[in-house]
Short mmCIF file of C-alpha atoms and ligand atoms in Angstrom, two decimals:
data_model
loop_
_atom_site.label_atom_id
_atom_site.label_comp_id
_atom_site.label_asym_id
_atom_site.label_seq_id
_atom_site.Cartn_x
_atom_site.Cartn_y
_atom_site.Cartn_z
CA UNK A 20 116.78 85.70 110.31
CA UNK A 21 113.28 86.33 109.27
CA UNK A 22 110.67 87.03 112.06
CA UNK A 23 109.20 84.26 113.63
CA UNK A 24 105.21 84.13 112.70
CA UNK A 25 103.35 84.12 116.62
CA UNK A 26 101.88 80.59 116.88
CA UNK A 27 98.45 82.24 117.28
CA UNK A 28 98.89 83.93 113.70
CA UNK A 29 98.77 80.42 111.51
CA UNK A 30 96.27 80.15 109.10
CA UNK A 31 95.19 79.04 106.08
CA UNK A 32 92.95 81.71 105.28
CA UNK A 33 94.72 83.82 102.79
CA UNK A 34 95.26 80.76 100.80
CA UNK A 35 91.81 79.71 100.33
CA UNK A 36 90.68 81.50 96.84
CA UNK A 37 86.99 82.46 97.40
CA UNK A 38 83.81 80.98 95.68
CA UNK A 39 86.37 78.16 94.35
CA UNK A 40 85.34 74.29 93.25
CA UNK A 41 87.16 71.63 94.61
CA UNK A 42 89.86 71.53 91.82
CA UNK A 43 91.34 74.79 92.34
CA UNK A 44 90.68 74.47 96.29
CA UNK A 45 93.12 71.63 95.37
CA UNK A 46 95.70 73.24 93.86
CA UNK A 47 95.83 76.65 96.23
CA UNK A 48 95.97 74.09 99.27
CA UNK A 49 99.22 72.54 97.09
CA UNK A 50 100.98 75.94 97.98
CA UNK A 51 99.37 76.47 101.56
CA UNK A 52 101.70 78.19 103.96
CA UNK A 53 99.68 78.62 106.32
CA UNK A 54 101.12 76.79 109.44
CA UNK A 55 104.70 75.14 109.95
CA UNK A 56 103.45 71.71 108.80
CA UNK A 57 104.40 72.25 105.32
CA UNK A 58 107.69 72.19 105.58
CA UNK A 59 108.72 68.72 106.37
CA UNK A 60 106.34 66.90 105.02
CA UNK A 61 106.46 65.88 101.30
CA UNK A 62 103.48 67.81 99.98
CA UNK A 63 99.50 68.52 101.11
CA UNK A 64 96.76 65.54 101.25
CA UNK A 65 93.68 67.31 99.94
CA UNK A 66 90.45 65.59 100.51
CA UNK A 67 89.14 63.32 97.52
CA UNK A 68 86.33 61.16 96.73
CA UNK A 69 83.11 61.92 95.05
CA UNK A 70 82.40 65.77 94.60
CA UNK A 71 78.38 65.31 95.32
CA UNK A 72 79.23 62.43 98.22
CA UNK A 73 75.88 62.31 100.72
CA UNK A 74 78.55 61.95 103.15
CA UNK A 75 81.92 63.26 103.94
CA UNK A 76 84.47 61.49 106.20
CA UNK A 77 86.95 63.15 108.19
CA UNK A 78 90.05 62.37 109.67
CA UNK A 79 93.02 63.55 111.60
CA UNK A 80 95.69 64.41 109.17
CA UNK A 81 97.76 62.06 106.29
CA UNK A 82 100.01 59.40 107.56
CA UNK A 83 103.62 58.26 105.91
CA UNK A 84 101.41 56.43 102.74
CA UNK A 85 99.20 59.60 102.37
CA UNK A 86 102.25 61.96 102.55
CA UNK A 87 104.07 60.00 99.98
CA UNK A 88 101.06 59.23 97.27
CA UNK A 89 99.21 62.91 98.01
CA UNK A 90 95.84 61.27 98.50
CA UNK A 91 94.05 60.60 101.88
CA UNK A 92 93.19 57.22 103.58
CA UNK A 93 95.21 55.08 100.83
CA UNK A 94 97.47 53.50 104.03
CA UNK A 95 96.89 50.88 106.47
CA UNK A 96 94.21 52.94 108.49
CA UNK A 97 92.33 53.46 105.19
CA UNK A 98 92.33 50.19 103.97
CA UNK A 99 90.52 49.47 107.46
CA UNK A 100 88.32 52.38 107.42
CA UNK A 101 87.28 50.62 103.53
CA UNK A 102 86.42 47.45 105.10
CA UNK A 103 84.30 48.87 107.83
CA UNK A 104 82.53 50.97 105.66
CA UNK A 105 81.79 48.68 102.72
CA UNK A 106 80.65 46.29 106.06
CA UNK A 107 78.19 49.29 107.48
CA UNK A 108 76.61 49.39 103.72
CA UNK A 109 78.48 52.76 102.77
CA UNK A 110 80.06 52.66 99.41
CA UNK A 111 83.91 54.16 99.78
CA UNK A 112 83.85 55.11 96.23
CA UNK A 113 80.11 57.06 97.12
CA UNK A 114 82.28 59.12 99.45
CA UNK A 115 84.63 61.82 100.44
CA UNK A 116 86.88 61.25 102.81
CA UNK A 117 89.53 63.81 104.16
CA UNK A 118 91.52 65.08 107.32
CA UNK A 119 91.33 68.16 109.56
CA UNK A 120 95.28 68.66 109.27
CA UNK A 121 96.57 68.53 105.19
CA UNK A 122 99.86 68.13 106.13
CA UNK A 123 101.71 64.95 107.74
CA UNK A 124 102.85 65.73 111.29
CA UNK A 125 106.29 63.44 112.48
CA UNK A 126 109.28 63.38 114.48
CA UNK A 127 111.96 61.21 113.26
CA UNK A 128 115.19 60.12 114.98
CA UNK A 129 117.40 60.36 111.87
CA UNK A 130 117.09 60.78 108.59
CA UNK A 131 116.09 57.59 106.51
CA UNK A 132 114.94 56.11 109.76
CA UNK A 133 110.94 55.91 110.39
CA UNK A 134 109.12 58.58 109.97
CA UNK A 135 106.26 58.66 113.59
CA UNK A 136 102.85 60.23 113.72
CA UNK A 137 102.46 63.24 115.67
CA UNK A 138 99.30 64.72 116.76
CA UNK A 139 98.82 67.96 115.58
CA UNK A 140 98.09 70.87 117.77
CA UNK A 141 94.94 72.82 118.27
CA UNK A 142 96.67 75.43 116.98
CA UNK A 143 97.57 73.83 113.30
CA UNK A 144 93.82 72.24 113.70
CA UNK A 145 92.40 75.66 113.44
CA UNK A 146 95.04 77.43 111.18
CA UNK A 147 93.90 74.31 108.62
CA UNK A 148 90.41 74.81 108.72
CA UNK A 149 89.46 76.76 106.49
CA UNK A 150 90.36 74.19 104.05
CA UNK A 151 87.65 71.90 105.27
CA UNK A 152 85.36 74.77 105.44
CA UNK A 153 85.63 75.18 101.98
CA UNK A 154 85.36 71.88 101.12
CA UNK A 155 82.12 71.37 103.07
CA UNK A 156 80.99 74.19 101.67
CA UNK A 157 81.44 72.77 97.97
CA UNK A 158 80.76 69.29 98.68
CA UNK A 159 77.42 70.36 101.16
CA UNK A 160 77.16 66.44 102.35
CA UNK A 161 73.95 65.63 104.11
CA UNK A 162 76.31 64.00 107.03
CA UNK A 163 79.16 64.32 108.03
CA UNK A 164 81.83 61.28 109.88
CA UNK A 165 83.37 62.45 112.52
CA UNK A 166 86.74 59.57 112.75
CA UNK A 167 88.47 60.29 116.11
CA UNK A 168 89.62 62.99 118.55
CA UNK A 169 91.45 65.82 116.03
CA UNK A 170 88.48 65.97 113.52
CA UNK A 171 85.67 65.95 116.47
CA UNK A 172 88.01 69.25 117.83
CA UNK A 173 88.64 70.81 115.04
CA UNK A 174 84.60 70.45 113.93
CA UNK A 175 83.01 70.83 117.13
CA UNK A 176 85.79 72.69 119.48
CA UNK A 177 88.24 71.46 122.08
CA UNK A 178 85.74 70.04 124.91
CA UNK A 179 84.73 67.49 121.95
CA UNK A 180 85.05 63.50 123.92
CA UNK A 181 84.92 60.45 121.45
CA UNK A 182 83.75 58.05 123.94
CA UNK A 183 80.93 60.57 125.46
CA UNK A 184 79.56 60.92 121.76
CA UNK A 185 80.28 58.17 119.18
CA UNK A 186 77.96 55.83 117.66
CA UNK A 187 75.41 58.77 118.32
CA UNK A 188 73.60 61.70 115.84
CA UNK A 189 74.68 65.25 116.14
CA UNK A 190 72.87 68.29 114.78
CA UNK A 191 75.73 71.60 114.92
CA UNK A 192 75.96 74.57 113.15
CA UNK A 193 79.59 74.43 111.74
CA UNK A 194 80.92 77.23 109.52
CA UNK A 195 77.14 78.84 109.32
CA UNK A 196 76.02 75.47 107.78
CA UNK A 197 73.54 73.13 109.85
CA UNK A 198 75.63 70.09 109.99
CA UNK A 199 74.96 66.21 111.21
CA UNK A 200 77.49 64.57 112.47
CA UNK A 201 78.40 60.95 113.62
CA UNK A 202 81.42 60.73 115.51
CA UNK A 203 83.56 57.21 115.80
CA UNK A 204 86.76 55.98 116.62
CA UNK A 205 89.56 56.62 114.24
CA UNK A 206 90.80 53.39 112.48
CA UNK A 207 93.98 54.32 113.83
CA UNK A 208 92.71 53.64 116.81
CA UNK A 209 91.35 50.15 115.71
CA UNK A 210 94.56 49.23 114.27
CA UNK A 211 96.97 49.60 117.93
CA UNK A 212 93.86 48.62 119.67
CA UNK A 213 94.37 44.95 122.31
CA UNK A 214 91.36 43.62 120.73
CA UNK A 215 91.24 44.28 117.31
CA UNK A 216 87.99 42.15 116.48
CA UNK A 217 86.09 44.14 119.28
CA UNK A 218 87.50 47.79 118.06
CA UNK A 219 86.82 47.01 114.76
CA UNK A 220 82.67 45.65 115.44
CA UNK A 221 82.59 49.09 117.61
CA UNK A 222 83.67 51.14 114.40
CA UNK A 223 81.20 49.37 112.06
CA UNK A 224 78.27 49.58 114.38
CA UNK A 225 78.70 53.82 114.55
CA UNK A 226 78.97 53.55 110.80
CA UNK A 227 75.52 51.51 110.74
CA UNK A 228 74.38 54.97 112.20
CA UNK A 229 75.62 57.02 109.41
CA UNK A 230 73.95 54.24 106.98
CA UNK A 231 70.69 54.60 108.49
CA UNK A 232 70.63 58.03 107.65
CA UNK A 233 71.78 58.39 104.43
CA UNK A 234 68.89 55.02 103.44
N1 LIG B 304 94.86 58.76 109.21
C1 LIG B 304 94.13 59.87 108.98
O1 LIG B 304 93.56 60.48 109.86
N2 LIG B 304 94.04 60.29 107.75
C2 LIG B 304 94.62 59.69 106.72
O2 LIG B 304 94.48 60.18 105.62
C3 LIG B 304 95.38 58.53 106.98
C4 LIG B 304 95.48 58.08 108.24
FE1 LIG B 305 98.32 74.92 105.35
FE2 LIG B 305 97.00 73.06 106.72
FE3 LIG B 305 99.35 72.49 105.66
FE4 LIG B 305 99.25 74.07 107.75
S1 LIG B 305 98.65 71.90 107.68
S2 LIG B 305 100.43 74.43 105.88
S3 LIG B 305 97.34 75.21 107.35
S4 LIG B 305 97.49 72.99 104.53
#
């Protein structure tokens, strides 16, 4: 049996081809091994979306719909996340959106039975970014949006709170780039949320944020 790679040893890093656009980022993250996550789910969810986007959206990682049509937000939570931006003023097709984890995380009961959202752990969070590294580093959008718990971590480190921070501006330096940041709720969250209507007003209001600064 092969040697089991230490946990604290995942990363994407020798993946990531250097000085690369976003096309061949694309591809090399197509054949990432860099954590376990590739190996159940169906194949990676690279970020897409306008190339020169002012603003770059990022998630948690791709759900079932993702996993199955390769491209990120195209499920329920991103048909949300569409609404409540084109709401806030921010054109979806102006943007690029992608996750902090490329591959789908799940635990399933059987085969052929549903397939469940897992969180991923810090440790696949960090071993994946690199990828968004190099993405922000291609893409150099004048803010970022921050959607939920896993991207505010993997961005701005484990103590990261939604609740303490969202709806609010945040200057960082992230990967030796000065960054602003709005964090929010992740439409996920909107979506299992007891009062939808309320959730979903909360999400558009932080996103009035981001549209005041890119105006
Ligand atoms: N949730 C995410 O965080 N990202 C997606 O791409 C889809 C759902
Ligand atoms: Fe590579 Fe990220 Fe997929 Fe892990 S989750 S295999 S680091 S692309």
């Amino acid at each position: 049996m092969p040697a089991k790679v230490p946990e604290d040893a995942y990363t994407a890093e020798p993946f990531v081809p250097d000085g690369a656009g976003l096309d061949e980022l694309r591809k090399a993250a197509a054949g990432c091994r860099g954590c376990p996550l590739h190996r159940d789910a169906t194949q990676t969810v690279f970020g897409a979306g306008n190339p020169h986007a002012r603003v770059m959206l990022v998630g948690e990682q791709p759900g079932d719909q993702e996993d199955r049509q390769g491209k990120p937000f195209v499920g329920p939570a991103g048909k949300l996340l569409d609404r409540a931006l084109a709401e806030a003023g921010i054109d979806p097709a102006q943007a690029y959106v992608t996750n902090a984890v490329k591959h789908f995380k799940f635990t399933q009961a059987e085969p052929k039975k549903r397939r469940i959202h897992k969180a991923p752990s810090l440790r696949e969070m960090t071993a994946c970014g690199p990828w968004l590294a190099a993405e922000l580093a291609v893409v150099e959008p004048e803010l970022i949006v921050v959607l939920g718990a896993t991207a505010g971590k993997a961005l701005l480190g484990s103590s990261f709170r939604v609740t303490e921070v969202r709806g609010t501006v945040l200057e960082r330096e992230i990967h030796g780039r000065e960054e602003r940041l709005v964090p929010t709720a992740h439409p996920s969250s909107v979506l299992r949320s007891e009062d939808r209507e309320s959730a979903f007003r909360g999400l558009v209001s932080d996103l009035r944020t981001a549209a005041r600064i890119l105006s």
